[in-house]
Every structure is written in structure tokens, then in C-alpha cells.
PDB file of C-alpha atoms and ligand atoms in Angstrom:
ATOM      1  CA  MET T 252       0.249  -0.058   0.363  1.00  0.00           C
ATOM      2  CA  THR T 253       1.497   3.161  -0.628  1.00  0.00           C
ATOM      3  CA  LEU T 254       1.733   6.127   2.049  1.00  0.00           C
ATOM      4  CA  ARG T 255      -1.344   8.064   0.010  1.00  0.00           C
ATOM      5  CA  GLU T 256      -3.045   5.036   0.021  1.00  0.00           C
ATOM      6  CA  GLN T 257      -2.614   4.335   3.909  1.00  0.00           C
ATOM      7  CA  MET T 258      -3.450   8.438   4.785  1.00  0.00           C
ATOM      8  CA  ASP T 259      -6.981   8.056   2.775  1.00  0.00           C
ATOM      9  CA  THR T 260      -7.847   4.870   4.578  1.00  0.00           C
ATOM     10  CA  ILE T 261      -6.913   6.677   7.674  1.00  0.00           C
ATOM     11  CA  TYR T 262      -8.644  10.253   6.911  1.00  0.00           C
ATOM     12  CA  HIS T 263     -11.486   7.640   5.647  1.00  0.00           C
ATOM     13  CA  GLU T 264     -12.394   5.360   8.236  1.00  0.00           C
ATOM     14  CA  PHE T 265     -11.134   7.181  11.682  1.00  0.00           C
ATOM     15  CA  THR T 266     -12.880  10.040  13.177  1.00  0.00           C
ATOM     16  CA  LEU T 267     -11.106  13.633  13.293  1.00  0.00           C
ATOM     17  CA  ALA T 268     -11.195  13.008  16.543  1.00  0.00           C
ATOM     18  CA  GLU T 269      -9.517   9.466  16.466  1.00  0.00           C
ATOM     19  CA  ILE T 270      -7.326  10.501  14.338  1.00  0.00           C
ATOM     20  CA  PRO T 271      -3.932  10.637  16.918  1.00  0.00           C
ATOM     21  CA  TRP T 272      -2.380  13.984  15.336  1.00  0.00           C
ATOM     22  CA  ASN T 273      -5.525  16.008  14.634  1.00  0.00           C
ATOM     23  CA  ILE T 274      -5.571  18.697  16.747  1.00  0.00           C
ATOM     24  CA  GLU T 275      -7.985  22.023  16.689  1.00  0.00           C
ATOM     25  CA  LYS T 276      -5.707  24.471  18.403  1.00  0.00           C
ATOM     26  CA  PRO T 277      -2.359  25.085  16.605  1.00  0.00           C
ATOM     27  CA  PRO T 278       0.797  23.838  17.295  1.00  0.00           C
ATOM     28  CA  ASP T 279       1.932  26.022  19.674  1.00  0.00           C
ATOM     29  CA  SER T 280       5.489  25.994  17.582  1.00  0.00           C
ATOM     30  CA  ILE T 281       4.106  28.096  15.233  1.00  0.00           C
ATOM     31  CA  LYS T 282       1.714  30.426  16.986  1.00  0.00           C
ATOM     32  CA  ASN T 283       4.920  31.557  18.399  1.00  0.00           C
ATOM     33  CA  LEU T 284       6.454  32.268  15.107  1.00  0.00           C
ATOM     34  CA  VAL T 285       3.690  34.317  14.215  1.00  0.00           C
ATOM     35  CA  GLU T 286       3.124  36.113  17.324  1.00  0.00           C
ATOM     36  CA  ALA T 287       6.670  36.999  17.717  1.00  0.00           C
ATOM     37  CA  GLY T 288       6.434  38.417  14.095  1.00  0.00           C
ATOM     38  CA  TRP T 289       9.278  35.917  12.769  1.00  0.00           C
ATOM     39  CA  VAL T 290       6.923  35.802   9.950  1.00  0.00           C
ATOM     40  CA  LEU T 291       4.221  38.444   8.852  1.00  0.00           C
ATOM     41  CA  PRO T 292       0.986  37.799   7.398  1.00  0.00           C
ATOM     42  CA  CYS T 293       1.565  37.118   3.654  1.00  0.00           C
ATOM     43  CA  ASP T 294       0.685  34.697   1.040  1.00  0.00           C
ATOM     44  CA  ALA T 295       1.713  30.716   2.223  1.00  0.00           C
ATOM     45  CA  ILE T 296       1.500  27.252   2.494  1.00  0.00           C
ATOM     46  CA  ASP T 297       0.524  24.552   4.790  1.00  0.00           C
ATOM     47  CA  LEU T 298       2.445  21.212   3.572  1.00  0.00           C
ATOM     48  CA  GLY T 299       1.246  18.508   4.501  1.00  0.00           C
ATOM     49  CA  CYS T 300      -1.952  20.439   6.175  1.00  0.00           C
ATOM     50  CA  GLY T 301      -4.271  17.336   7.360  1.00  0.00           C
ATOM     51  CA  ALA T 302      -7.581  18.249   8.052  1.00  0.00           C
ATOM     52  CA  GLY T 303      -6.876  21.955   7.647  1.00  0.00           C
ATOM     53  CA  ASN T 304      -6.716  23.418  11.303  1.00  0.00           C
ATOM     54  CA  CYS T 305      -3.660  25.307  11.228  1.00  0.00           C
ATOM     55  CA  VAL T 306      -4.449  26.395   7.668  1.00  0.00           C
ATOM     56  CA  ILE T 307      -8.187  27.841   9.345  1.00  0.00           C
ATOM     57  CA  TRP T 308      -6.380  29.547  12.287  1.00  0.00           C
ATOM     58  CA  LEU T 309      -3.932  31.159  10.060  1.00  0.00           C
ATOM     59  CA  VAL T 310      -6.528  32.862   8.330  1.00  0.00           C
ATOM     60  CA  SER T 311      -7.883  33.906  11.066  1.00  0.00           C
ATOM     61  CA  LYS T 312      -4.191  35.911  12.076  1.00  0.00           C
ATOM     62  CA  GLY T 313      -4.560  37.385   8.571  1.00  0.00           C
ATOM     63  CA  PHE T 314      -2.406  34.724   6.164  1.00  0.00           C
ATOM     64  CA  ARG T 315      -3.565  34.103   2.895  1.00  0.00           C
ATOM     65  CA  ILE T 316      -3.433  30.398   2.813  1.00  0.00           C
ATOM     66  CA  THR T 317      -3.283  27.558   0.590  1.00  0.00           C
ATOM     67  CA  GLY T 318      -3.133  23.962   2.369  1.00  0.00           C
ATOM     68  CA  LEU T 319      -1.803  21.142   0.568  1.00  0.00           C
ATOM     69  CA  ASP T 320      -1.685  16.923   1.018  1.00  0.00           C
ATOM     70  CA  LEU T 321      -1.256  13.949  -0.293  1.00  0.00           C
ATOM     71  CA  SER T 322      -4.425  12.854   0.649  1.00  0.00           C
ATOM     72  CA  PRO T 323      -7.350  13.525  -1.527  1.00  0.00           C
ATOM     73  CA  ARG T 324      -9.420  12.183   1.617  1.00  0.00           C
ATOM     74  CA  ALA T 325      -7.519  14.767   3.926  1.00  0.00           C
ATOM     75  CA  ILE T 326      -8.065  17.729   1.231  1.00  0.00           C
ATOM     76  CA  GLU T 327     -12.150  16.574   1.398  1.00  0.00           C
ATOM     77  CA  LEU T 328     -12.145  17.193   4.987  1.00  0.00           C
ATOM     78  CA  ALA T 329     -10.050  20.291   5.139  1.00  0.00           C
ATOM     79  CA  THR T 330     -12.183  21.873   2.375  1.00  0.00           C
ATOM     80  CA  ALA T 331     -15.264  20.901   4.360  1.00  0.00           C
ATOM     81  CA  LEU T 332     -14.635  22.238   7.979  1.00  0.00           C
ATOM     82  CA  ALA T 333     -13.147  25.386   5.959  1.00  0.00           C
ATOM     83  CA  ALA T 334     -16.695  25.742   4.263  1.00  0.00           C
ATOM     84  CA  GLN T 335     -18.053  25.135   7.855  1.00  0.00           C
ATOM     85  CA  LYS T 336     -16.138  27.925   9.672  1.00  0.00           C
ATOM     86  CA  ARG T 337     -17.034  29.851   6.827  1.00  0.00           C
ATOM     87  CA  VAL T 338     -13.035  30.723   6.110  1.00  0.00           C
ATOM     88  CA  ALA T 339     -11.570  31.885   2.978  1.00  0.00           C
ATOM     89  CA  CYS T 340      -8.470  29.783   1.944  1.00  0.00           C
ATOM     90  CA  TRP T 341      -7.269  26.880  -0.317  1.00  0.00           C
ATOM     91  CA  PHE T 342      -6.372  23.263  -0.838  1.00  0.00           C
ATOM     92  CA  VAL T 343      -4.732  20.650  -3.166  1.00  0.00           C
ATOM     93  CA  ALA T 344      -4.072  16.993  -3.069  1.00  0.00           C
ATOM     94  CA  ARG T 345      -0.771  17.226  -4.254  1.00  0.00           C
ATOM     95  CA  ASP T 346       2.535  14.936  -3.438  1.00  0.00           C
ATOM     96  CA  MET T 347       5.678  16.990  -2.481  1.00  0.00           C
ATOM     97  CA  THR T 348       7.912  14.257  -3.576  1.00  0.00           C
ATOM     98  CA  GLY T 349       6.506  14.072  -6.655  1.00  0.00           C
ATOM     99  CA  ILE T 350       6.242  16.868  -9.652  1.00  0.00           C
ATOM    100  CA  VAL T 351       4.242  19.815  -8.225  1.00  0.00           C
ATOM    101  CA  GLU T 352       3.761  22.391 -10.818  1.00  0.00           C
ATOM    102  CA  GLY T 353       1.797  26.062 -10.550  1.00  0.00           C
ATOM    103  CA  PHE T 354       3.378  26.691  -7.341  1.00  0.00           C
ATOM    104  CA  ASP T 355       6.550  28.191  -8.607  1.00  0.00           C
ATOM    105  CA  GLY T 356       7.208  31.284  -6.675  1.00  0.00           C
ATOM    106  CA  SER T 357       3.806  32.044  -4.791  1.00  0.00           C
ATOM    107  CA  PHE T 358       4.492  32.255  -1.203  1.00  0.00           C
ATOM    108  CA  ASP T 359       6.332  34.134   1.043  1.00  0.00           C
ATOM    109  CA  PHE T 360       5.793  31.433   3.972  1.00  0.00           C
ATOM    110  CA  ALA T 361       6.000  27.185   3.884  1.00  0.00           C
ATOM    111  CA  TYR T 362       5.696  25.473   6.975  1.00  0.00           C
ATOM    112  CA  ASP T 363       5.190  21.297   7.638  1.00  0.00           C
ATOM    113  CA  TRP T 364       4.013  20.491  10.582  1.00  0.00           C
ATOM    114  CA  GLU T 365       5.270  16.415  11.546  1.00  0.00           C
ATOM    115  CA  VAL T 366       5.140  15.565   7.676  1.00  0.00           C
ATOM    116  CA  LEU T 367       8.846  15.104   7.262  1.00  0.00           C
ATOM    117  CA  HIS T 368       9.195  11.788   9.494  1.00  0.00           C
ATOM    118  CA  HIS T 369       6.599  10.587   6.176  1.00  0.00           C
ATOM    119  CA  VAL T 370       9.465  11.256   3.839  1.00  0.00           C
ATOM    120  CA  PHE T 371      12.201   8.879   3.436  1.00  0.00           C
ATOM    121  CA  PRO T 372      15.781   9.813   3.054  1.00  0.00           C
ATOM    122  CA  GLU T 373      15.901   9.379  -0.870  1.00  0.00           C
ATOM    123  CA  ASP T 374      12.722  11.217  -1.865  1.00  0.00           C
ATOM    124  CA  ARG T 375      13.431  14.292   1.178  1.00  0.00           C
ATOM    125  CA  GLU T 376      16.077  16.297  -1.526  1.00  0.00           C
ATOM    126  CA  LYS T 377      13.032  16.301  -4.317  1.00  0.00           C
ATOM    127  CA  TYR T 378      10.662  17.530  -1.363  1.00  0.00           C
ATOM    128  CA  VAL T 379      12.907  20.420  -0.280  1.00  0.00           C
ATOM    129  CA  MET T 380      13.442  21.171  -4.170  1.00  0.00           C
ATOM    130  CA  ASN T 381       9.798  21.389  -3.829  1.00  0.00           C
ATOM    131  CA  VAL T 382       9.740  23.842  -0.807  1.00  0.00           C
ATOM    132  CA  HIS T 383      12.072  25.650  -2.189  1.00  0.00           C
ATOM    133  CA  ARG T 384      10.817  26.504  -5.595  1.00  0.00           C
ATOM    134  CA  MET T 385       7.167  27.379  -4.483  1.00  0.00           C
ATOM    135  CA  LEU T 386       8.753  30.610  -2.444  1.00  0.00           C
ATOM    136  CA  ARG T 387      10.044  33.414  -3.290  1.00  0.00           C
ATOM    137  CA  SER T 388      13.081  35.106  -3.037  1.00  0.00           C
ATOM    138  CA  GLY T 389      13.695  35.783   0.482  1.00  0.00           C
ATOM    139  CA  GLY T 390      10.627  33.667   2.038  1.00  0.00           C
ATOM    140  CA  LYS T 391      10.820  31.585   4.824  1.00  0.00           C
ATOM    141  CA  TYR T 392      10.233  28.184   6.016  1.00  0.00           C
ATOM    142  CA  PHE T 393       9.444  26.569   9.029  1.00  0.00           C
ATOM    143  CA  SER T 394       9.772  22.490   9.383  1.00  0.00           C
ATOM    144  CA  LEU T 395       9.354  19.842  12.433  1.00  0.00           C
ATOM    145  CA  CYS T 396       9.486  16.285  12.112  1.00  0.00           C
ATOM    146  CA  PHE T 397      10.315  13.321  14.600  1.00  0.00           C
ATOM    147  CA  SER T 398      13.739  13.150  16.440  1.00  0.00           C
ATOM    148  CA  GLU T 399      16.060  10.065  16.665  1.00  0.00           C
ATOM    149  CA  GLU T 400      16.228  11.212  20.139  1.00  0.00           C
ATOM    150  CA  GLU T 401      12.480   9.787  20.760  1.00  0.00           C
ATOM    151  CA  PRO T 402      13.280   7.246  23.244  1.00  0.00           C
ATOM    152  CA  PRO T 403      12.081   3.934  22.321  1.00  0.00           C
ATOM    153  CA  SER T 404       8.456   3.265  22.656  1.00  0.00           C
ATOM    154  CA  PHE T 405       6.149   1.191  20.967  1.00  0.00           C
ATOM    155  CA  GLY T 406       7.576   1.246  17.483  1.00  0.00           C
ATOM    156  CA  GLY T 407      10.992   0.261  18.427  1.00  0.00           C
ATOM    157  CA  ASP T 408      13.615   2.410  18.676  1.00  0.00           C
ATOM    158  CA  GLY T 409      15.485   2.634  15.279  1.00  0.00           C
ATOM    159  CA  LYS T 410      15.477   5.301  12.807  1.00  0.00           C
ATOM    160  CA  TYR T 411      12.189   3.416  11.071  1.00  0.00           C
ATOM    161  CA  ARG T 412       9.452   2.708  13.472  1.00  0.00           C
ATOM    162  CA  LYS T 413       5.624   1.525  12.829  1.00  0.00           C
ATOM    163  CA  THR T 414       3.256   3.121  14.060  1.00  0.00           C
ATOM    164  CA  ARG T 415      -0.044   1.824  16.182  1.00  0.00           C
ATOM    165  CA  ILE T 416      -2.253   2.799  12.771  1.00  0.00           C
ATOM    166  CA  GLY T 417       0.484   0.801  10.615  1.00  0.00           C
ATOM    167  CA  THR T 418       2.490   3.486   8.980  1.00  0.00           C
ATOM    168  CA  THR T 419       6.156   3.641   9.048  1.00  0.00           C
ATOM    169  CA  LEU T 420       8.400   7.206  10.004  1.00  0.00           C
ATOM    170  CA  TYR T 421      12.152   8.015   9.970  1.00  0.00           C
ATOM    171  CA  TYR T 422      13.433   9.466  13.183  1.00  0.00           C
ATOM    172  CA  SER T 423      15.634  12.363  12.174  1.00  0.00           C
ATOM    173  CA  SER T 424      18.714  13.612  13.858  1.00  0.00           C
ATOM    174  CA  GLU T 425      19.686  17.185  13.966  1.00  0.00           C
ATOM    175  CA  ARG T 426      23.012  16.898  11.403  1.00  0.00           C
ATOM    176  CA  GLU T 427      20.860  14.857   9.027  1.00  0.00           C
ATOM    177  CA  LEU T 428      18.155  18.095   8.979  1.00  0.00           C
ATOM    178  CA  GLN T 429      21.068  20.094   8.625  1.00  0.00           C
ATOM    179  CA  GLU T 430      23.096  18.577   5.639  1.00  0.00           C
ATOM    180  CA  LEU T 431      19.237  18.271   3.945  1.00  0.00           C
ATOM    181  CA  PHE T 432      18.103  21.678   4.065  1.00  0.00           C
ATOM    182  CA  GLU T 433      21.378  23.883   3.651  1.00  0.00           C
ATOM    183  CA  PRO T 434      22.377  23.633   0.189  1.00  0.00           C
ATOM    184  CA  LEU T 435      18.800  25.818  -0.611  1.00  0.00           C
ATOM    185  CA  PHE T 436      18.098  27.618   2.539  1.00  0.00           C
ATOM    186  CA  GLN T 437      20.208  29.921   5.517  1.00  0.00           C
ATOM    187  CA  VAL T 438      18.956  27.689   8.308  1.00  0.00           C
ATOM    188  CA  GLU T 439      18.195  30.392  10.941  1.00  0.00           C
ATOM    189  CA  GLN T 440      17.446  27.654  13.909  1.00  0.00           C
ATOM    190  CA  LEU T 441      17.756  24.052  14.448  1.00  0.00           C
ATOM    191  CA  ARG T 442      17.319  22.518  17.653  1.00  0.00           C
ATOM    192  CA  THR T 443      15.401  19.326  19.446  1.00  0.00           C
ATOM    193  CA  VAL T 444      12.400  20.592  21.000  1.00  0.00           C
ATOM    194  CA  GLU T 445       9.304  18.365  23.487  1.00  0.00           C
ATOM    195  CA  VAL T 446       6.012  18.818  21.764  1.00  0.00           C
ATOM    196  CA  ALA T 447       2.475  18.435  22.768  1.00  0.00           C
ATOM    197  CA  GLY T 448       0.664  16.120  21.212  1.00  0.00           C
ATOM    198  CA  LYS T 449      -2.948  14.386  21.613  1.00  0.00           C
ATOM    199  CA  LYS T 450      -1.896  11.640  24.046  1.00  0.00           C
ATOM    200  CA  GLY T 451       1.525  12.709  25.347  1.00  0.00           C
ATOM    201  CA  SER T 452       4.690  14.971  24.481  1.00  0.00           C
ATOM    202  CA  HIS T 453       7.175  13.855  22.027  1.00  0.00           C
ATOM    203  CA  ILE T 454      10.929  14.639  20.684  1.00  0.00           C
ATOM    204  CA  ALA T 455      10.928  16.620  17.522  1.00  0.00           C
ATOM    205  CA  VAL T 456      13.932  18.357  15.340  1.00  0.00           C
ATOM    206  CA  GLU T 457      12.975  22.085  14.185  1.00  0.00           C
ATOM    207  CA  ALA T 458      14.096  24.431  12.089  1.00  0.00           C
ATOM    208  CA  LYS T 459      13.645  27.788  11.070  1.00  0.00           C
ATOM    209  CA  MET T 460      15.456  28.578   7.493  1.00  0.00           C
ATOM    210  CA  SER T 461      14.750  31.788   4.833  1.00  0.00           C
ATOM    211  CA  LYS T 462      15.156  30.800   1.209  1.00  0.00           C
ATOM    212  CA  LYS T 463      18.865  30.882  -0.346  1.00  0.00           C
ATOM    213  CA  ASP T 464      18.769  32.623  -3.718  1.00  0.00           C
ATOM    214  CA  VAL T 465      21.151  29.889  -5.302  1.00  0.00           C
TER     215      VAL T 465
HETATM  216  C1  LIG J 634       1.019  13.377  11.066  1.00  0.00           C
HETATM  217  S1  LIG J 634       0.122  14.406   9.618  1.00  0.00           S
HETATM  218  C2  LIG J 634       0.068  15.833   9.713  1.00  0.00           C
HETATM  219  C3  LIG J 634      -1.571  16.697   9.215  1.00  0.00           C
HETATM  220  C4  LIG J 634      -1.230  18.094  10.124  1.00  0.00           C
HETATM  221  N1  LIG J 634       0.208  18.760   9.543  1.00  0.00           N
HETATM  222  C5  LIG J 634      -1.293  18.161  11.420  1.00  0.00           C
HETATM  223  O1  LIG J 634      -0.403  18.163  12.076  1.00  0.00           O
HETATM  224  O2  LIG J 634      -2.490  17.958  11.772  1.00  0.00           O
HETATM  225  C6  LIG J 634       1.356  13.927   7.768  1.00  0.00           C
HETATM  226  C7  LIG J 634       0.516  14.621   7.017  1.00  0.00           C
HETATM  227  O3  LIG J 634       1.282  14.759   5.922  1.00  0.00           O
HETATM  228  C8  LIG J 634       0.744  14.009   4.718  1.00  0.00           C
HETATM  229  N2  LIG J 634       1.816  13.701   4.066  1.00  0.00           N
HETATM  230  C9  LIG J 634       2.951  12.975   4.315  1.00  0.00           C
HETATM  231  N3  LIG J 634       4.017  12.567   3.058  1.00  0.00           N
HETATM  232  C10 LIG J 634       3.526  13.646   2.316  1.00  0.00           C
HETATM  233  C11 LIG J 634       3.844  14.495   0.705  1.00  0.00           C
HETATM  234  N4  LIG J 634       5.126  13.755   0.831  1.00  0.00           N
HETATM  235  N5  LIG J 634       3.095  15.637   0.340  1.00  0.00           N
HETATM  236  C12 LIG J 634       2.219  15.813   0.987  1.00  0.00           C
HETATM  237  N6  LIG J 634       1.560  15.584   2.000  1.00  0.00           N
HETATM  238  C13 LIG J 634       2.287  14.729   2.797  1.00  0.00           C
HETATM  239  C14 LIG J 634      -0.035  13.204   5.272  1.00  0.00           C
HETATM  240  O4  LIG J 634      -1.351  12.962   4.281  1.00  0.00           O
HETATM  241  C15 LIG J 634      -0.795  13.602   6.657  1.00  0.00           C
HETATM  242  O5  LIG J 634      -1.462  14.265   6.382  1.00  0.00           O
END
């Protein structure tokens, strides 16, 4: 089964309340970036937006925002949620490891929240090149994914760990992410943090970056 099929199945078979990562309020890290003025209202894209919660919150902060996700079912859910809340934003089903056309130089800010651990090392360069192409000169990029410093749990303790809902995740180190991002982005801050989740906290690596003109 492909990741897209897996994700579609999850978004079909579970309610939003049951989906382990689906949280209505925005992640503290993104809230802090906006409230500290690291990024001001602009044209933005949420990569791997899931059911669109953070997109909807950013609209309330003045952003013009597009949500993108691999899973067409996630996009249906996000579109329905935005319509229900009467929020103006856009959603598209695309795979960031594939060919993503029509968005070159369209955004000032891109972020992915808990997405990159679904993208294995062999596909990450394509993913990051797509982010780079979507951003305007000087555009900002924030990324957070699971860290290899996460203690052993139900999924084991290796770089690849299988979750209770059947997905396999890749746990990153700071060094891997530095090497991944630095050819195309100026890495302003890279650090390992504890992130509150729906069922307890976990350890993640986060990076604040700006686009290099290369
Ligand atoms: C753990 S969920 C997080 C969703 C959302 N950011 C949130 O916090 O609710 C990861 C999401 O990334 C999407 N995703 C994974 N790989 C992707 C890719 N290559 N391109 C686009 N979306 C992807 C999945 O479909 C899923 O919705």
C-alpha cells in the first residue's frame, strides 16, 4: 500500500477525534512564530495540512493560505471544515515528493508540521527542492519532524519505527536535517524540542529557515 493509500484509509476510517495527530488548536511553535513576528501575514502554504486546522487558524491571523496534502480525503475534510467555519482558503491534493506544478514563486512562507517523518531519506531532496521552488526570494520555511532522540516506545528504537495505525516513520537527527536543508536554505535555528501531542509529548527536531537564492 502506498503512503497516499494509507493516509486516505486513515482519514476515511477514523473520525478526526480518533486521528492521533489531529488537534484543533494550532501548534505552539507556529503560534509563537506568528506572535513573535518572525513571519508576518503573507501568502503561505501548509505542506501536509491534514484536516486543515492550522490553515484555518492562520486565516484568522490575516494570512492568505493554501493547504496541500498527499491525501485527497484529507483535502476533502479540510475543505469541508473551512466551509463550515466560513473561512476563505484553498486546498490542493499534491505529493511533495513528486512533480508539483503551478506554485513556483507563489509563497512568502511555507511550513510542514509533523510531515517530514513520513518522507524517507531517498525522497527528501525532491521534497525540499519543491519547497524552495514554491517560495519567493527571501521566503521563510519552518519544518518540524520526529527526532531520533525520541526514547524507544511501541514502535521500537531505530531510525524507522512502525506506528499503531500502521504507518512507518523515519526519525531524524539535527545533522541530517542541517545537511538536507543547507544547500537551499539559510538555517537560522535548528534545535531538538519537546512537543505536546494528543496523547503525551514527543521529541522533535525543528528548523527555522529562509530561502537562499541559488
Ligand atoms: C502526521 S500528519 C500531520 C497533518 C497536519 N500537519 C497536522 O498537524 O494535523 C502528516 C500529513 O502529511 C501528509 N503527507 C505525508 N507525506 C506527504 C507528501 N509527500 N506530500 C504531501 N503531504 C504529505 C499526510 O497525508 C498527512 O496528512
